Every structure is written in structure tokens, then in C-alpha cells.
Coordinates of C-alpha atoms in Angstrom, one line a residue:
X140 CA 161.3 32.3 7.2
X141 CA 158.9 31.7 4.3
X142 CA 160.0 32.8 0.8
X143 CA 156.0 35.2 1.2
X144 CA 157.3 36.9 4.3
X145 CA 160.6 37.8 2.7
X146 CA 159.6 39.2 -0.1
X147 CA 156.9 40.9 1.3
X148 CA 159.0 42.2 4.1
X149 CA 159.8 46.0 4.0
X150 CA 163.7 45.6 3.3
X151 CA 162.8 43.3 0.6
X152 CA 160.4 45.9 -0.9
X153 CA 162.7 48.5 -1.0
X154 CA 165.6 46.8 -2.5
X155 CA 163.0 45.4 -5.1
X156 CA 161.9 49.3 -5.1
X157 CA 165.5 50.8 -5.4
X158 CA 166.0 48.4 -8.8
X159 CA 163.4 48.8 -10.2
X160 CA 163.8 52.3 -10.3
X161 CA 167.5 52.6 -11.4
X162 CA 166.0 50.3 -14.7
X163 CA 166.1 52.2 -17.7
X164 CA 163.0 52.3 -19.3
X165 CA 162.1 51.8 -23.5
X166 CA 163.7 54.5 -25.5
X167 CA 160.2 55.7 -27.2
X168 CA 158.2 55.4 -24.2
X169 CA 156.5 58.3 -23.2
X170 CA 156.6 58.9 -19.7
X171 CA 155.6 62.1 -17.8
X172 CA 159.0 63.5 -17.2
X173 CA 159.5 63.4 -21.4
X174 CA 156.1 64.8 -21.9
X175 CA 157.1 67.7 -19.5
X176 CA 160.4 68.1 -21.8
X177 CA 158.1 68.3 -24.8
X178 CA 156.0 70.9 -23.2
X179 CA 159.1 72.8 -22.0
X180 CA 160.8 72.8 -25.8
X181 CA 157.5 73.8 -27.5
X182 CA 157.2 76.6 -25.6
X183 CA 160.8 77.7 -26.1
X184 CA 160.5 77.2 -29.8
X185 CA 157.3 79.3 -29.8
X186 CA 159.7 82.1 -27.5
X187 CA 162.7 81.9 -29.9
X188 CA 160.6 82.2 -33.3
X189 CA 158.0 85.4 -31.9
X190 CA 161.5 86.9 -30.1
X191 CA 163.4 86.7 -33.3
X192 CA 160.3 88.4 -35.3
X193 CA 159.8 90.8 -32.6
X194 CA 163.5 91.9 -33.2
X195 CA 163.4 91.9 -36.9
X196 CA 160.6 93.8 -36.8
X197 CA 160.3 95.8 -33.8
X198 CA 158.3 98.5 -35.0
X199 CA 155.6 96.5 -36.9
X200 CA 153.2 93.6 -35.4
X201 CA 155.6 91.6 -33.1
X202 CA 157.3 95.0 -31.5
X203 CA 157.0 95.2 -27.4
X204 CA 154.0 92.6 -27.8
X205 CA 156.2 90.1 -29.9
X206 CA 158.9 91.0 -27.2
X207 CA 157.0 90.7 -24.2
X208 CA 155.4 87.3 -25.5
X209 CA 158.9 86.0 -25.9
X210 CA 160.1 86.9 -22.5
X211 CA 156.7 85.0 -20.9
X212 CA 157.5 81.8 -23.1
X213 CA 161.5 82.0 -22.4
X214 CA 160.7 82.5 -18.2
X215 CA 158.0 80.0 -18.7
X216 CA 160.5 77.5 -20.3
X217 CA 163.1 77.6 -17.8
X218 CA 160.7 77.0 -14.9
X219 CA 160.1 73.9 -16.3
X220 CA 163.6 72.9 -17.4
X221 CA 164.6 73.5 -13.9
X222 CA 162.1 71.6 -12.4
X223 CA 162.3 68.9 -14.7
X224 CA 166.3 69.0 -13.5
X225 CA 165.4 69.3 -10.3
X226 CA 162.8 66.3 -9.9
X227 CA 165.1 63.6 -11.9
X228 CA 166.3 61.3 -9.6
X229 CA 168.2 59.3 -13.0
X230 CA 170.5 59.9 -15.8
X231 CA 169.9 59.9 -19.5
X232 CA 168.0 56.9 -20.5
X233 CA 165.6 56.9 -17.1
X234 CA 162.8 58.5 -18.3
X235 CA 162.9 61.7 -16.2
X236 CA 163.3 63.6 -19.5
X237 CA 166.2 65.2 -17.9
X238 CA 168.3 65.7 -21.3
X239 CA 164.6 67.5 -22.2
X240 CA 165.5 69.7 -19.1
X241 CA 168.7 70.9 -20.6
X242 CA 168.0 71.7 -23.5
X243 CA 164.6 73.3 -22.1
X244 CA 167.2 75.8 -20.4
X245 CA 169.1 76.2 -23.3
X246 CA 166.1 77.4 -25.7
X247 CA 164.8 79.3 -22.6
X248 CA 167.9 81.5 -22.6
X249 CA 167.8 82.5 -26.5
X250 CA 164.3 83.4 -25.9
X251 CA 164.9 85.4 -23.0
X252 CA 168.5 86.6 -25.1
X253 CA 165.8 87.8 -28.0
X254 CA 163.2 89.3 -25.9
X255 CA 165.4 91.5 -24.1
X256 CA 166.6 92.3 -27.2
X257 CA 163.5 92.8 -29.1
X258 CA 162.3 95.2 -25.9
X259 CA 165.1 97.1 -26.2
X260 CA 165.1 97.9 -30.2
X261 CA 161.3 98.2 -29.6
X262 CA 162.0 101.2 -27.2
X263 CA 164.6 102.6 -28.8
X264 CA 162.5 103.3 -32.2
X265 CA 159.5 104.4 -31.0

């Protein structure tokens, strides 16, 4: 068999397929699964900062809007966290940006955590 039909063979592609997938890629490369993290953790920053405003001042500006705002971003947050989790197929270091996941969930919780909270001093005072 000639070295062309080997590698060109389907086994030989998929093994070639396989490894190159399990490579770790650069460690500042951006690749759509980081990106995705990014997007994830910007909204949950936005989420924890108008939550925690909303419940410091829950009968001025921020109150139910603030709170409601928050819970969007925070639900938002963790859909993407969790499909970021979900669709990884590697570890740290792979590119799927699945560390970005994690932590995605964790700021999606304290903006959910503040939200609820904000709602509830927002109905309470009024």
C-alpha cells in the first residue's frame, strides 16, 4: 500500500483527527469557546454590579428594574456557562474555554443570589 493511500485512508484520518484534537492549543489564542467565556463573564459582571446597586438602593433608580435586569443577565450567564460546559470535549488548556464556563456559573449564581435579593427588598419597601 502506498504511503498517499494510507494516509489518506479514513482510519488514518481519524487517528490524525483524534490527535490533533486532544493538542492543546497557544495559551493567548483566542478561540470561540474563550470568546464565549468572555461573553458569559461580562454579562455576569454587568448582573453582579446592577444586582448589588439594585439592593443597596432598592427604592431609588436600580429598585425592581435594577433587580429584574440582574436576574436577566445572571439567567443569561448561566445558559452560557452550561453550554460552554456542555460542548467542551477537553480539559483546561484545550481551548473550549471550559474554566470560562465555571466561573461563568459561579458569577451567574451571585447575580441571580442579588436579584432575588434586590426583588425582595424592592417589594418589601414599597
Amino acid at each position: 500500500m502506498s504511503i498517499l493511500a494510507t494516509l489518506t485512508s479514513p482510519l488514518a484520518l481519524d487517528a490524525t483527527a483524534a490527535h490533533l484534537l486532544a493538542q492543546p492549543v497557544d495559551a493567548y489564542a483566542l478561540t470561540t469557546g474563550r470568546v464565549w467565556s468572555v461573553v458569559g463573564a461580562v454579562l455576569g459582571l454587568a448582573g453582579i454590579a446592577i444586582g448589588g446597586l439594585a439592593l443597596a438602593r432598592s427604592t431609588g433608580r436600580f429598585g425592581r428594574k435594577g433587580a429584574a435586569i440582574a436576574l436577566t443577565a445572571g439567567l443569561a450567564t448561566a445558559v452560557i456557562g452550561g453550554w460552554i460546559i456542555a460542548a467542551a470535549e477537553g480539559g483546561p488548556g484545550t481551548g473550549y474555554g471550559i474554566v470560562g464556563g465555571y466561573v461563568d456559573l459561579a458569577m451567574a449564581l451571585i447575580a441571580l443570589v442579588l436579584g432575588t435579593l434586590a426583588l425582595l427588598r424592592s417589594r418589601r419597601t414599597t
